Coordinates of C-alpha atoms and ligand atoms in Angstrom, one line a residue:
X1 CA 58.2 32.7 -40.3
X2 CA 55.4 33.3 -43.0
X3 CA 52.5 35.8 -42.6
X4 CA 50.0 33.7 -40.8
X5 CA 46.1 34.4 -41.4
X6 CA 44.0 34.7 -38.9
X7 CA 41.2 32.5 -37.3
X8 CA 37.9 33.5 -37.1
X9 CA 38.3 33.1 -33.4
X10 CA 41.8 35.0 -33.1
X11 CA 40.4 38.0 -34.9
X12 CA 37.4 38.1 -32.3
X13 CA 40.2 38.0 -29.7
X14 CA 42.2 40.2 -31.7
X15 CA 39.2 43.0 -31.8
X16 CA 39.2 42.4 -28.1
X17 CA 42.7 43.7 -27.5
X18 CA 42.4 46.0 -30.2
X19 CA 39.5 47.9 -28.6
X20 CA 41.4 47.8 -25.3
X21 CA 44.8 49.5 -26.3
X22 CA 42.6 52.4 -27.7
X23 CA 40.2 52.9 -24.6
X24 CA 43.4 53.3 -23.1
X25 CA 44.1 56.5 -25.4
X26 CA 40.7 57.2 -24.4
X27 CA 41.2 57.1 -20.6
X28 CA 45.0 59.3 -20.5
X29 CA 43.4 62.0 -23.0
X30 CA 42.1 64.4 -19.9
X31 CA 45.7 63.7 -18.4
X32 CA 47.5 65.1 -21.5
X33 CA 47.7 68.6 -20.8
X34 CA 50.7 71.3 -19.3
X35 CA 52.3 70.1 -16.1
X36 CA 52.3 66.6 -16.5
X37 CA 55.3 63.9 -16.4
X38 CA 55.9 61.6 -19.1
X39 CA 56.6 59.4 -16.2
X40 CA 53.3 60.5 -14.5
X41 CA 51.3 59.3 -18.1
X42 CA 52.9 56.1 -18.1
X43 CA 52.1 55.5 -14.5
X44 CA 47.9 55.9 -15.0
X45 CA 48.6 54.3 -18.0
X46 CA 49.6 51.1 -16.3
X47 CA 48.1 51.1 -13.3
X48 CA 44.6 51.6 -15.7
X49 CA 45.7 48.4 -18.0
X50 CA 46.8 46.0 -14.8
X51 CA 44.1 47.5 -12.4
X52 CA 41.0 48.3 -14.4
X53 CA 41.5 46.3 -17.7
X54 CA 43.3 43.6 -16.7
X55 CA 45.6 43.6 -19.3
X56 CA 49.3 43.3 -19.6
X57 CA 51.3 46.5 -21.1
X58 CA 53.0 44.6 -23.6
X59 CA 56.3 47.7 -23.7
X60 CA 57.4 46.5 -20.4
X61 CA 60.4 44.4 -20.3
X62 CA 60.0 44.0 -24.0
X63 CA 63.6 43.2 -25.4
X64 CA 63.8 42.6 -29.6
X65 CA 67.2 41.3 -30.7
X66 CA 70.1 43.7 -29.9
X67 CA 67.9 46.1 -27.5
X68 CA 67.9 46.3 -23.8
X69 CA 64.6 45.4 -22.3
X70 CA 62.0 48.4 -22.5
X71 CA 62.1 49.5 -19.0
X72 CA 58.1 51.7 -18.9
X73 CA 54.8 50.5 -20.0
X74 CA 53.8 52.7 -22.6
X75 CA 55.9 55.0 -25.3
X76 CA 55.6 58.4 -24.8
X77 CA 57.2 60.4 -27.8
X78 CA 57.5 64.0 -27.4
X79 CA 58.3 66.8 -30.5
X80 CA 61.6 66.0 -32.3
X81 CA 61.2 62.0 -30.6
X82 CA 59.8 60.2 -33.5
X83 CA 59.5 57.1 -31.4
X84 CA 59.8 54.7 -28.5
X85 CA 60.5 57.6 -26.1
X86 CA 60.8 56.4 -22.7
X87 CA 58.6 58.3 -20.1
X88 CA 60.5 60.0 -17.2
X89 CA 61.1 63.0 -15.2
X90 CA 60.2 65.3 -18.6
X91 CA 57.5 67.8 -17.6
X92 CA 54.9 68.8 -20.7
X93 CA 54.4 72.3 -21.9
X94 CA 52.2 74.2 -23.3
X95 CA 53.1 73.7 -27.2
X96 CA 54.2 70.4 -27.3
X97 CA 53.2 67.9 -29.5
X98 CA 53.2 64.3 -28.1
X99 CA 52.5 60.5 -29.1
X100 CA 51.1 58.1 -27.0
X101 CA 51.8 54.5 -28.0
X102 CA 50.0 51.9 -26.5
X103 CA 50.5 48.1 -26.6
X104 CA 48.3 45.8 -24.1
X105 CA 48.4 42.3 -24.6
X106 CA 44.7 40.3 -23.2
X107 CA 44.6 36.8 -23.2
X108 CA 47.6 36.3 -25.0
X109 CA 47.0 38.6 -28.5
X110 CA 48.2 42.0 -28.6
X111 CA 46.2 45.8 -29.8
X112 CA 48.5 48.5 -31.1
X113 CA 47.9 51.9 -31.4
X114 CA 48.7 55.4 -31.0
X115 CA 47.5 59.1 -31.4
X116 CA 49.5 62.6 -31.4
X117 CA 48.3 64.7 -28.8
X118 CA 48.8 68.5 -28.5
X119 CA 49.5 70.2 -25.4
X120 CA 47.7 73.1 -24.4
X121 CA 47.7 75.4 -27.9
X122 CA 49.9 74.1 -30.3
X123 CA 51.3 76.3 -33.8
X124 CA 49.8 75.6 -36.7
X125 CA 52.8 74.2 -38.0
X126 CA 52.5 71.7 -35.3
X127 CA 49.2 71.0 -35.9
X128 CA 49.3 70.6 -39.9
X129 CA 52.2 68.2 -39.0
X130 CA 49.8 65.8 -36.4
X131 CA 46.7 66.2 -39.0
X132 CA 49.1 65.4 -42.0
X133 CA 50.5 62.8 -40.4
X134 CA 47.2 61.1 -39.4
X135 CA 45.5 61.5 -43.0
X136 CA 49.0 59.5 -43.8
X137 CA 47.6 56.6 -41.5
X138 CA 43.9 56.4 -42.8
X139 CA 45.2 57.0 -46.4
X140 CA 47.3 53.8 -46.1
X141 CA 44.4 52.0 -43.9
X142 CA 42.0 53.1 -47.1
X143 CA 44.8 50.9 -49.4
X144 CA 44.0 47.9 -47.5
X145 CA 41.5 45.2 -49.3
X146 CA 42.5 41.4 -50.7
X147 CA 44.6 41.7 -53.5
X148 CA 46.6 45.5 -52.9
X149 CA 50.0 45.0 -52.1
X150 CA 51.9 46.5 -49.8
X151 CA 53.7 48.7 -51.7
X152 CA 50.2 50.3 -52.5
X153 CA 50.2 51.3 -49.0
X154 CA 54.0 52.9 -48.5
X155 CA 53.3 54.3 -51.7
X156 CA 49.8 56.2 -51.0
X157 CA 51.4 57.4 -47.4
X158 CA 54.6 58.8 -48.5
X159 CA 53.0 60.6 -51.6
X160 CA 50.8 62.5 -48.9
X161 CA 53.2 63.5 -46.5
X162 CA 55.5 64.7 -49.3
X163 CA 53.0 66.1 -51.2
X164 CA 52.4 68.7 -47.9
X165 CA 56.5 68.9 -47.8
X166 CA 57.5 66.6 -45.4
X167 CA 59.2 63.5 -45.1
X168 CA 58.9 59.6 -44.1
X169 CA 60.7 57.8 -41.8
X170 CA 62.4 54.9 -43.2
X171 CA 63.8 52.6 -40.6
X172 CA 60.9 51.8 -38.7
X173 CA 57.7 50.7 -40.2
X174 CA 54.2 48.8 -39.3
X175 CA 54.7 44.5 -38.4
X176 CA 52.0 42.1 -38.4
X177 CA 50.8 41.3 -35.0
X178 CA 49.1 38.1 -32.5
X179 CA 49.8 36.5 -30.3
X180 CA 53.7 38.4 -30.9
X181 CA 54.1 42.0 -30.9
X182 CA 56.0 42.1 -34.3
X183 CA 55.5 39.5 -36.7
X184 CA 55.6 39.8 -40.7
X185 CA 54.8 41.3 -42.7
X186 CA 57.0 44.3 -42.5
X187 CA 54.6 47.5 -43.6
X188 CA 56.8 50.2 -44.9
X189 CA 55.3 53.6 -45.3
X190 CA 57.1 54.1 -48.4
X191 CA 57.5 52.3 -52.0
X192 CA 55.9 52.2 -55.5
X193 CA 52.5 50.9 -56.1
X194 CA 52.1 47.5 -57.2
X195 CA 55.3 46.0 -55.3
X196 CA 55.4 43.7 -52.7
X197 CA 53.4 41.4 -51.3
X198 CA 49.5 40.8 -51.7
X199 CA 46.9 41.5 -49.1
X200 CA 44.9 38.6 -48.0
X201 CA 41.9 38.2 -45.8
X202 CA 42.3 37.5 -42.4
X203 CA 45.7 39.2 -42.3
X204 CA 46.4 41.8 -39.4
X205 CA 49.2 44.5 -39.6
X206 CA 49.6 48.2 -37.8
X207 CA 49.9 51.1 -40.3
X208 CA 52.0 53.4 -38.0
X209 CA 53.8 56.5 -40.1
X210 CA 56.6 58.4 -38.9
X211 CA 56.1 61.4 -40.4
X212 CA 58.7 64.7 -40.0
X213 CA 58.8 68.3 -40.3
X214 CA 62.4 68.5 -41.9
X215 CA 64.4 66.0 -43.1
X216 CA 63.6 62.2 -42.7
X217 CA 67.3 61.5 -41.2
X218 CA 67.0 59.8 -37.5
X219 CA 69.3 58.9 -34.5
X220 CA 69.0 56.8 -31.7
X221 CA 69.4 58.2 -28.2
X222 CA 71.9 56.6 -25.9
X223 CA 69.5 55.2 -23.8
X224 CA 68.8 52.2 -26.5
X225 CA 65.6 53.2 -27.8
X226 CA 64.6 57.1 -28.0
X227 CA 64.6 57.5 -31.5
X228 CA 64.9 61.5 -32.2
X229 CA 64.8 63.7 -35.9
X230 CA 68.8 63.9 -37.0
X231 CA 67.5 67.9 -37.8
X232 CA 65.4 68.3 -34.3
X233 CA 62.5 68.9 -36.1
X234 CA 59.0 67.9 -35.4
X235 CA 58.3 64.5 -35.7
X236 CA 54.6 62.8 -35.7
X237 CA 52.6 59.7 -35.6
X238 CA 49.3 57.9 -35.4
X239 CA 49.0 53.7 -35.5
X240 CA 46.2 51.7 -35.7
X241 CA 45.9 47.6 -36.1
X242 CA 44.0 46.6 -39.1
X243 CA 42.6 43.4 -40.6
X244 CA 42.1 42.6 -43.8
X245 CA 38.5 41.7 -44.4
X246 CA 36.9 39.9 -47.8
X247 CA 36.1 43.7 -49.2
X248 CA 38.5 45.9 -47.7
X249 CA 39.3 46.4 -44.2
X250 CA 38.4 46.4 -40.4
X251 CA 40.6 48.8 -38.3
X252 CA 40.4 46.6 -35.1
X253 CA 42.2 49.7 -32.7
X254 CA 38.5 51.7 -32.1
X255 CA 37.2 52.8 -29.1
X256 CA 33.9 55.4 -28.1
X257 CA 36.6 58.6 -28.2
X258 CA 39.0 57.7 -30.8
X259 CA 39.4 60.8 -33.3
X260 CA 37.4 60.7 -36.4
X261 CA 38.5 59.3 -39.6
X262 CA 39.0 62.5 -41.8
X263 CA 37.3 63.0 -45.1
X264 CA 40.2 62.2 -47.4
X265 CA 38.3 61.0 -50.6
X266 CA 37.3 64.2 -51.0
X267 CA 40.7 66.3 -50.4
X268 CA 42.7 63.4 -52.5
X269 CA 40.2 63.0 -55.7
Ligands
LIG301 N1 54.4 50.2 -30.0 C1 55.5 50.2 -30.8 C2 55.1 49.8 -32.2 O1 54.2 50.3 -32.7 C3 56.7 49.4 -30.4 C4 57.2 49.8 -29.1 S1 58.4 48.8 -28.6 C5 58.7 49.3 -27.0 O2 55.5 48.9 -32.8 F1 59.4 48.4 -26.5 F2 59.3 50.4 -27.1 F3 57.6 49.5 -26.4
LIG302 CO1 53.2 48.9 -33.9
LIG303 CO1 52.7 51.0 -31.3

């Protein structure tokens, strides 16, 4: 199946469930602190997506090719999880670092997105690791216009997040996204300027880097889809939806408390 371009009408539907997935980041935020449950998080999660938004948490039940269905409603990713951590009896601390990752899906087109949250007071190690890691995603985002390939992108994330010594996640990576949760084109946060294919308006893709602390080496968990750092070091990352406009971009994952887009120009000139 071929990247398709977008509609003028699917991208207004598109912005629609874009904005929803991150007012649900918005809403959990006060929720994210010592004490809680993963399992507690993905339970106001859903009930504020089926009861308040009335949208469908796209995680549940979700079952790609070889994977058992996703049994929770969001993805809740705590300190050495890189991804697709399943929420559960697992109390936060004080220290932690988590990732939130929410798909809804409102009249039949999903919104993707995440954000690292730290709990209580986190080390600075921690922190440099979740700011890092999000200058990764609006560096990439920043790559997007008609014309850049994605190979630009990969290439401008991974020289950022090595630059401050870390490393890049290789076996999962951002997927175009509609009406189905993961269509092409595959966006890897990795490669060489230049390569791959072109960006075209009307396109719409997450930019989602999996940035760790140590080495980028990962292993799966045996419950099918906790993904965890081979080294148990911190792992972090932040996803937004994008769409690619007739002069750059339009990140289509905002909402009223979504954390500000840092000033990279200036740190990266
Ligand atoms: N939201 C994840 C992504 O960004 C996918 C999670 S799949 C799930 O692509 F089944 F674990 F929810
Ligand atoms: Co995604
Ligand atoms: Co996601």
């Amino acid at each position: 199946m071929a990247i398709t371009l977008k509609t003028p009408q699917e991208i207004e539907s598109m912005r629609v469930a874009g904005r929803l997935a991150a007012e649900v980041l918005d809403y959990i935020t006060p929720f994210v602190k010592p004490g809680v449950t993963t399992g507690e998080l993905d339970r106001l999660c859903h009930d504020f997506m089926v009861g308040v938004q009335g949208t469908i948490p796209a995680p549940l039940n979700y079952a790609p090719p070889g994977y058992q269905p996703y049994p929770k409603s969001i993805c809740t990713s705590v300190n050495h999880q890189v991804c697709h951590g399943i929420p559960g009896e697992k109390v936060l601390k004080g220290g932690d670092i988590v990732n939130l990752d929410i798909t809804v899906i409102k009249d039949g087109f999903h919104g993707d997105t995440s954000r690292m949250f730290t709990v209580g007071e986190a080390s600075i190690g921690a922190r440099r690791l979740c700011e890092i890691t999000h200058e990764c995603m609006w560096i990439g985002i920043e790559q997007v216009r008609p014309g850049a390939t994605i190979g630009d992108i990969g290439h401008a994330i991974q020289r950022h997040a090595e630059a401050a010594g870390f490393s890049i996640v290789r076996e999962f990576c951002g997927h175009g996204i509609g009406r189905r949760f993961h269509e092409e084109p595959q966006i890897l946060h990795y490669g060489r300027p230049g390569v791959g294919e072109r960006l075209e308006a009307g396109m719409i893709f997450t930019i989602e880097p999996m940035v760790n602390a140590g080495r980028r080496e990962i292993r799966e968990l045996s419950d099918g889809w906790t993904i965890v750092t081979k080294d148990h070091s911190l792992s972090a990352q932040w996803e937004h939806t994008v769409l690619v406009t007739g002069e750059g971009f339009e990140v289509l994952t905002v909402s009223e408390r979504m954390p500000a887009r840092p000033p990279l120009t200036a740190r990266a000139a």
